[in-house]
PDB file of C-alpha atoms in Angstrom:
ATOM      1  CA  MET A   1     126.268 128.192  51.984  1.00 47.00           C
ATOM      2  CA  GLU A   2     127.155 124.541  52.101  1.00 46.00           C
ATOM      3  CA  ASP A   3     124.734 121.980  50.705  1.00 47.00           C
ATOM      4  CA  ARG A   4     124.287 119.324  53.395  1.00 46.00           C
ATOM      5  CA  ARG A   5     122.909 116.769  51.009  1.00 45.00           C
ATOM      6  CA  MET A   6     126.126 116.687  49.109  1.00 43.00           C
ATOM      7  CA  SER A   7     128.654 117.150  51.906  1.00 44.00           C
ATOM      8  CA  GLY A   8     128.959 113.470  52.838  1.00 48.00           C
ATOM      9  CA  ARG A   9     127.881 114.073  56.408  1.00 49.00           C
ATOM     10  CA  VAL A  10     124.928 112.104  57.751  1.00 48.00           C
ATOM     11  CA  GLY A  11     122.888 113.479  60.653  1.00 50.00           C
ATOM     12  CA  GLY A  12     121.706 111.472  63.690  1.00 48.00           C
ATOM     13  CA  GLY A  13     118.084 111.427  62.487  1.00 47.00           C
ATOM     14  CA  THR A  14     119.147 109.970  59.184  1.00 42.00           C
ATOM     15  CA  LEU A  15     121.127 107.199  60.902  1.00 39.00           C
ATOM     16  CA  LEU A  16     118.186 106.320  63.113  1.00 40.00           C
ATOM     17  CA  LEU A  17     115.862 106.144  60.135  1.00 40.00           C
ATOM     18  CA  LEU A  18     118.378 104.044  58.200  1.00 39.00           C
ATOM     19  CA  GLY A  19     118.712 101.661  61.189  1.00 44.00           C
ATOM     20  CA  LEU A  20     114.968 101.213  61.454  1.00 40.00           C
ATOM     21  CA  VAL A  21     114.667 100.508  57.743  1.00 41.00           C
ATOM     22  CA  LEU A  22     117.342  97.805  57.991  1.00 42.00           C
ATOM     23  CA  VAL A  23     116.183  96.195  61.252  1.00 42.00           C
ATOM     24  CA  LEU A  24     112.389  96.289  61.142  1.00 42.00           C
ATOM     25  CA  PRO A  25     111.899  94.064  58.076  1.00 48.00           C
ATOM     26  CA  GLY A  26     113.538  91.217  60.036  1.00 49.00           C
ATOM     27  CA  CYS A  27     111.135  91.658  62.945  1.00 44.00           C
ATOM     28  CA  GLN A  28     108.071  89.531  62.497  1.00 47.00           C
ATOM     29  CA  PRO A  29     105.312  89.073  65.046  1.00 44.00           C
ATOM     30  CA  SER A  30     105.801  85.806  66.842  1.00 44.00           C
ATOM     31  CA  THR A  31     103.258  83.121  66.129  1.00 49.00           C
ATOM     32  CA  ALA A  32     104.649  80.914  68.888  1.00 48.00           C
ATOM     33  CA  SER A  33     102.472  80.629  71.944  1.00 43.00           C
ATOM     34  CA  PRO A  34     104.034  80.990  75.412  1.00 45.00           C
ATOM     35  CA  ARG A  35     103.127  77.315  75.838  1.00 44.00           C
ATOM     36  CA  ASP A  36     105.475  76.470  72.924  1.00 47.00           C
ATOM     37  CA  SER A  37     108.363  78.087  74.764  1.00 44.00           C
ATOM     38  CA  GLY A  38     107.933  75.839  77.785  1.00 47.00           C
ATOM     39  CA  ALA A  39     107.038  78.825  79.972  1.00 46.00           C
ATOM     40  CA  VAL A  40     104.703  78.091  82.858  1.00 44.00           C
ATOM     41  CA  LEU A  41     101.792  80.453  82.650  1.00 46.00           C
ATOM     42  CA  PRO A  42     100.058  81.658  85.811  1.00 48.00           C
ATOM     43  CA  THR A  43      96.967  79.666  84.883  1.00 51.00           C
ATOM     44  CA  GLU A  44      99.075  76.518  84.455  1.00 47.00           C
ATOM     45  CA  ALA A  45     100.743  77.102  87.828  1.00 46.00           C
ATOM     46  CA  SER A  46      97.319  77.578  89.410  1.00 50.00           C
ATOM     47  CA  ALA A  47      96.043  74.418  87.732  1.00 47.00           C
ATOM     48  CA  ALA A  48      99.053  72.451  88.971  1.00 42.00           C
ATOM     49  CA  ALA A  49      98.491  73.686  92.525  1.00 49.00           C
ATOM     50  CA  ALA A  50      94.790  72.871  92.272  1.00 51.00           C
ATOM     51  CA  ALA A  51      95.573  69.356  91.036  1.00 48.00           C
ATOM     52  CA  ALA A  52      97.814  68.830  94.065  1.00 47.00           C
ATOM     53  CA  ASP A  53      94.940  69.960  96.305  1.00 56.00           C
ATOM     54  CA  GLU A  54      92.417  67.590  94.725  1.00 79.00           C
ATOM     55  CA  GLU A  55      92.802  64.955  97.426  1.00 92.00           C
ATOM     56  CA  PRO A  56      89.611  64.886  99.481  1.00 94.00           C
ATOM     57  CA  LEU A  57      89.978  66.715 102.792  1.00 97.00           C
ATOM     58  CA  GLN A  58      87.773  66.075 105.805  1.00 97.00           C
ATOM     59  CA  VAL A  59      88.605  67.625 109.145  1.00 98.00           C
ATOM     60  CA  GLU A  60      86.950  67.994 112.534  1.00 97.00           C
ATOM     61  CA  TYR A  61      88.019  70.175 115.451  1.00 97.00           C
ATOM     62  CA  ARG A  62      86.636  69.462 118.918  1.00 95.00           C
ATOM     63  CA  LEU A  63      86.938  71.314 122.225  1.00 93.00           C
ATOM     64  CA  VAL A  64      85.720  69.184 125.156  1.00 91.00           C
ATOM     65  CA  SER A  65      85.513  70.183 128.801  1.00 89.00           C
ATOM     66  CA  LEU A  66      86.881  67.739 131.359  1.00 85.00           C
ATOM     67  CA  SER A  67      84.547  69.123 134.027  1.00 82.00           C
ATOM     68  CA  PRO A  68      81.262  67.389 134.889  1.00 80.00           C
ATOM     69  CA  THR A  69      79.278  69.516 132.457  1.00 82.00           C
ATOM     70  CA  CYS A  70      79.403  69.462 128.698  1.00 84.00           C
ATOM     71  CA  VAL A  71      77.895  72.935 128.247  1.00 87.00           C
ATOM     72  CA  GLY A  72      80.189  74.967 126.038  1.00 87.00           C
ATOM     73  CA  ASN A  73      81.765  71.999 124.251  1.00 89.00           C
ATOM     74  CA  HIS A  74      82.005  72.783 120.602  1.00 92.00           C
ATOM     75  CA  ARG A  75      83.042  71.178 117.368  1.00 94.00           C
ATOM     76  CA  LEU A  76      83.532  72.227 113.796  1.00 96.00           C
ATOM     77  CA  ARG A  77      83.615  69.934 110.788  1.00 97.00           C
ATOM     78  CA  VAL A  78      84.619  70.498 107.167  1.00 97.00           C
ATOM     79  CA  ASP A  79      83.311  67.747 104.929  1.00 96.00           C
ATOM     80  CA  ALA A  80      84.805  66.501 101.651  1.00 95.00           C
ATOM     81  CA  ASP A  81      82.626  68.936  99.673  1.00 95.00           C
ATOM     82  CA  GLY A  82      83.915  71.914 101.684  1.00 96.00           C
ATOM     83  CA  GLY A  83      80.747  72.242 103.762  1.00 97.00           C
ATOM     84  CA  VAL A  84      81.384  73.795 107.183  1.00 97.00           C
ATOM     85  CA  TYR A  85      79.270  72.607 110.121  1.00 97.00           C
ATOM     86  CA  HIS A  86      79.539  74.068 113.627  1.00 95.00           C
ATOM     87  CA  ALA A  87      77.812  72.999 116.843  1.00 93.00           C
ATOM     88  CA  VAL A  88      78.062  74.346 120.402  1.00 91.00           C
ATOM     89  CA  ASN A  89      76.463  72.628 123.396  1.00 87.00           C
ATOM     90  CA  GLN A  90      73.945  74.941 125.062  1.00 87.00           C
ATOM     91  CA  GLU A  91      72.625  72.402 127.554  1.00 86.00           C
ATOM     92  CA  SER A  92      73.876  69.487 129.629  1.00 85.00           C
ATOM     93  CA  CYS A  93      74.523  66.119 128.068  1.00 82.00           C
ATOM     94  CA  PRO A  94      72.335  63.111 128.916  1.00 78.00           C
ATOM     95  CA  ASP A  95      75.350  61.317 130.409  1.00 76.00           C
ATOM     96  CA  ARG A  96      79.047  61.953 130.895  1.00 72.00           C
ATOM     97  CA  ALA A  97      79.991  59.391 128.249  1.00 76.00           C
ATOM     98  CA  THR A  98      78.455  61.621 125.576  1.00 80.00           C
ATOM     99  CA  PRO A  99      80.214  64.980 125.205  1.00 85.00           C
ATOM    100  CA  TRP A 100      77.617  66.347 122.763  1.00 82.00           C
ATOM    101  CA  SER A 101      74.129  67.622 123.431  1.00 83.00           C
ATOM    102  CA  ALA A 102      73.941  69.698 120.250  1.00 85.00           C
ATOM    103  CA  PRO A 103      73.895  67.855 116.933  1.00 85.00           C
ATOM    104  CA  TYR A 104      75.508  69.270 113.853  1.00 89.00           C
ATOM    105  CA  PRO A 105      73.129  71.316 111.721  1.00 91.00           C
ATOM    106  CA  THR A 106      71.632  69.503 108.745  1.00 93.00           C
ATOM    107  CA  ALA A 107      72.993  72.079 106.271  1.00 95.00           C
ATOM    108  CA  PRO A 108      76.427  73.683 106.210  1.00 96.00           C
ATOM    109  CA  SER A 109      76.736  77.247 107.479  1.00 95.00           C
ATOM    110  CA  ARG A 110      79.026  77.946 104.538  1.00 95.00           C
ATOM    111  CA  THR A 111      80.982  76.178 101.812  1.00 96.00           C
ATOM    112  CA  LEU A 112      84.694  76.704 101.339  1.00 96.00           C
ATOM    113  CA  ASP A 113      85.916  78.226  98.101  1.00 95.00           C
ATOM    114  CA  ALA A 114      89.043  76.854  96.399  1.00 95.00           C
ATOM    115  CA  ALA A 115      91.390  79.334  98.111  1.00 95.00           C
ATOM    116  CA  GLN A 116      90.063  78.500 101.593  1.00 95.00           C
ATOM    117  CA  ARG A 117      90.351  74.786 100.915  1.00 96.00           C
ATOM    118  CA  SER A 118      93.888  75.187  99.555  1.00 96.00           C
ATOM    119  CA  ARG A 119      94.879  77.097 102.685  1.00 96.00           C
ATOM    120  CA  LEU A 120      93.667  74.248 104.894  1.00 97.00           C
ATOM    121  CA  VAL A 121      95.464  71.668 102.748  1.00 97.00           C
ATOM    122  CA  ARG A 122      98.710  73.695 102.964  1.00 97.00           C
ATOM    123  CA  LEU A 123      98.384  73.840 106.751  1.00 96.00           C
ATOM    124  CA  VAL A 124      97.772  70.091 106.959  1.00 97.00           C
ATOM    125  CA  ARG A 125     100.751  69.356 104.731  1.00 97.00           C
ATOM    126  CA  GLY A 126     102.835  71.909 106.631  1.00 95.00           C
ATOM    127  CA  GLY A 127     103.520  69.597 109.553  1.00 96.00           C
ATOM    128  CA  PHE A 128     100.242  68.252 110.937  1.00 97.00           C
ATOM    129  CA  PHE A 129     101.008  64.676 109.884  1.00 97.00           C
ATOM    130  CA  ASP A 130     104.325  64.928 111.764  1.00 97.00           C
ATOM    131  CA  LEU A 131     102.635  65.574 115.109  1.00 97.00           C
ATOM    132  CA  GLN A 132     102.381  62.977 117.853  1.00 97.00           C
ATOM    133  CA  PRO A 133      98.884  61.627 118.536  1.00 98.00           C
ATOM    134  CA  SER A 134      98.784  63.119 122.046  1.00 97.00           C
ATOM    135  CA  TYR A 135     100.181  66.069 123.990  1.00 97.00           C
ATOM    136  CA  ALA A 136      99.161  66.195 127.635  1.00 94.00           C
ATOM    137  CA  ASN A 137     100.038  67.723 130.964  1.00 91.00           C
ATOM    138  CA  SER A 138      99.686  64.733 133.269  1.00 86.00           C
ATOM    139  CA  LEU A 139      99.838  66.941 136.382  1.00 87.00           C
ATOM    140  CA  ALA A 140      96.759  68.985 135.460  1.00 81.00           C
ATOM    141  CA  SER A 141      93.272  67.988 136.477  1.00 80.00           C
ATOM    142  CA  GLY A 142      90.075  69.334 135.010  1.00 81.00           C
ATOM    143  CA  GLY A 143      90.439  71.778 132.162  1.00 87.00           C
ATOM    144  CA  PHE A 144      89.694  70.635 128.639  1.00 91.00           C
ATOM    145  CA  TYR A 145      91.138  68.920 125.622  1.00 93.00           C
ATOM    146  CA  GLU A 146      91.207  69.910 121.999  1.00 96.00           C
ATOM    147  CA  GLU A 147      91.346  67.439 119.181  1.00 98.00           C
ATOM    148  CA  ILE A 148      91.742  67.615 115.433  1.00 98.00           C
ATOM    149  CA  GLU A 149      90.956  64.534 113.413  1.00 98.00           C
ATOM    150  CA  LEU A 150      91.356  64.592 109.664  1.00 97.00           C
ATOM    151  CA  SER A 151      91.856  62.708 106.464  1.00 97.00           C
ATOM    152  CA  LEU A 152      93.593  64.003 103.367  1.00 97.00           C
ATOM    153  CA  GLY A 153      93.263  61.487 100.580  1.00 96.00           C
ATOM    154  CA  ALA A 154      94.203  58.136 102.092  1.00 96.00           C
ATOM    155  CA  ARG A 155      96.165  59.658 105.009  1.00 96.00           C
ATOM    156  CA  ARG A 156      94.467  59.946 108.379  1.00 97.00           C
ATOM    157  CA  HIS A 157      95.668  61.506 111.609  1.00 97.00           C
ATOM    158  CA  ARG A 158      94.230  62.517 114.963  1.00 98.00           C
ATOM    159  CA  VAL A 159      95.964  64.766 117.476  1.00 98.00           C
ATOM    160  CA  GLN A 160      94.734  65.546 120.979  1.00 97.00           C
ATOM    161  CA  VAL A 161      96.088  68.342 123.157  1.00 97.00           C
ATOM    162  CA  ARG A 162      95.122  68.135 126.841  1.00 95.00           C
ATOM    163  CA  ASN A 163      95.909  71.002 129.244  1.00 92.00           C
ATOM    164  CA  THR A 164      99.216  71.901 127.613  1.00 94.00           C
ATOM    165  CA  GLU A 165     100.655  74.193 124.989  1.00 95.00           C
ATOM    166  CA  ARG A 166      99.502  73.481 121.460  1.00 97.00           C
ATOM    167  CA  PRO A 167     102.166  72.478 118.918  1.00 97.00           C
ATOM    168  CA  ALA A 168     102.557  75.143 116.208  1.00 97.00           C
ATOM    169  CA  ALA A 169     101.161  73.009 113.353  1.00 97.00           C
ATOM    170  CA  PHE A 170      98.124  72.084 115.471  1.00 98.00           C
ATOM    171  CA  ASP A 171      97.527  75.676 116.527  1.00 97.00           C
ATOM    172  CA  ALA A 172      97.801  77.068 112.983  1.00 97.00           C
ATOM    173  CA  LEU A 173      95.224  74.588 111.686  1.00 97.00           C
ATOM    174  CA  ARG A 174      92.998  75.134 114.737  1.00 97.00           C
ATOM    175  CA  ARG A 175      92.982  78.911 114.217  1.00 97.00           C
ATOM    176  CA  ALA A 176      92.192  78.520 110.517  1.00 97.00           C
ATOM    177  CA  LEU A 177      89.285  76.204 111.335  1.00 97.00           C
ATOM    178  CA  LEU A 178      87.876  78.484 114.030  1.00 95.00           C
ATOM    179  CA  ASP A 179      88.025  81.390 111.569  1.00 95.00           C
ATOM    180  CA  LEU A 180      85.488  79.440 109.484  1.00 94.00           C
ATOM    181  CA  ALA A 181      82.918  79.261 112.299  1.00 91.00           C
ATOM    182  CA  PRO A 182      79.829  81.423 111.823  1.00 87.00           C
TER     183      PRO A 182
END
């Protein structure tokens, strides 16, 4: 019987073991932090996005009837602290010059969290500032108008849509705001 230890042949297991013995001593646990490598960590990316969203946002959506009554007019406001206020007229207004019979509540119905606020900011930045101040169907009488007035940091913009199709950027922001109503 042949003695394998002396034959000069090396088996696969021996080669693997020899490779590990030669390679592993050179492998040291890294003491470098991912920050040292210049990699952007998820928390850094989130912080950068949050910093971009730090501009104060205030926005108000209004739906106003053009008929003689103001019953059913409603408005929703998000203040700079993320407080959401919603009011719907349940009774007639004292005069036609005043479209509101229901004041805003004294306390918010809810407060936006960071994700909800960021979503609104993305929608505003996604084309709202590019909209014209007014979209109207001059042939229509009666009906209603919708209006969004907002400020984001130092930028301010108001858009009114009267008896016509809503522009996409207006409609996306409008839907997001109405989703916040109680």
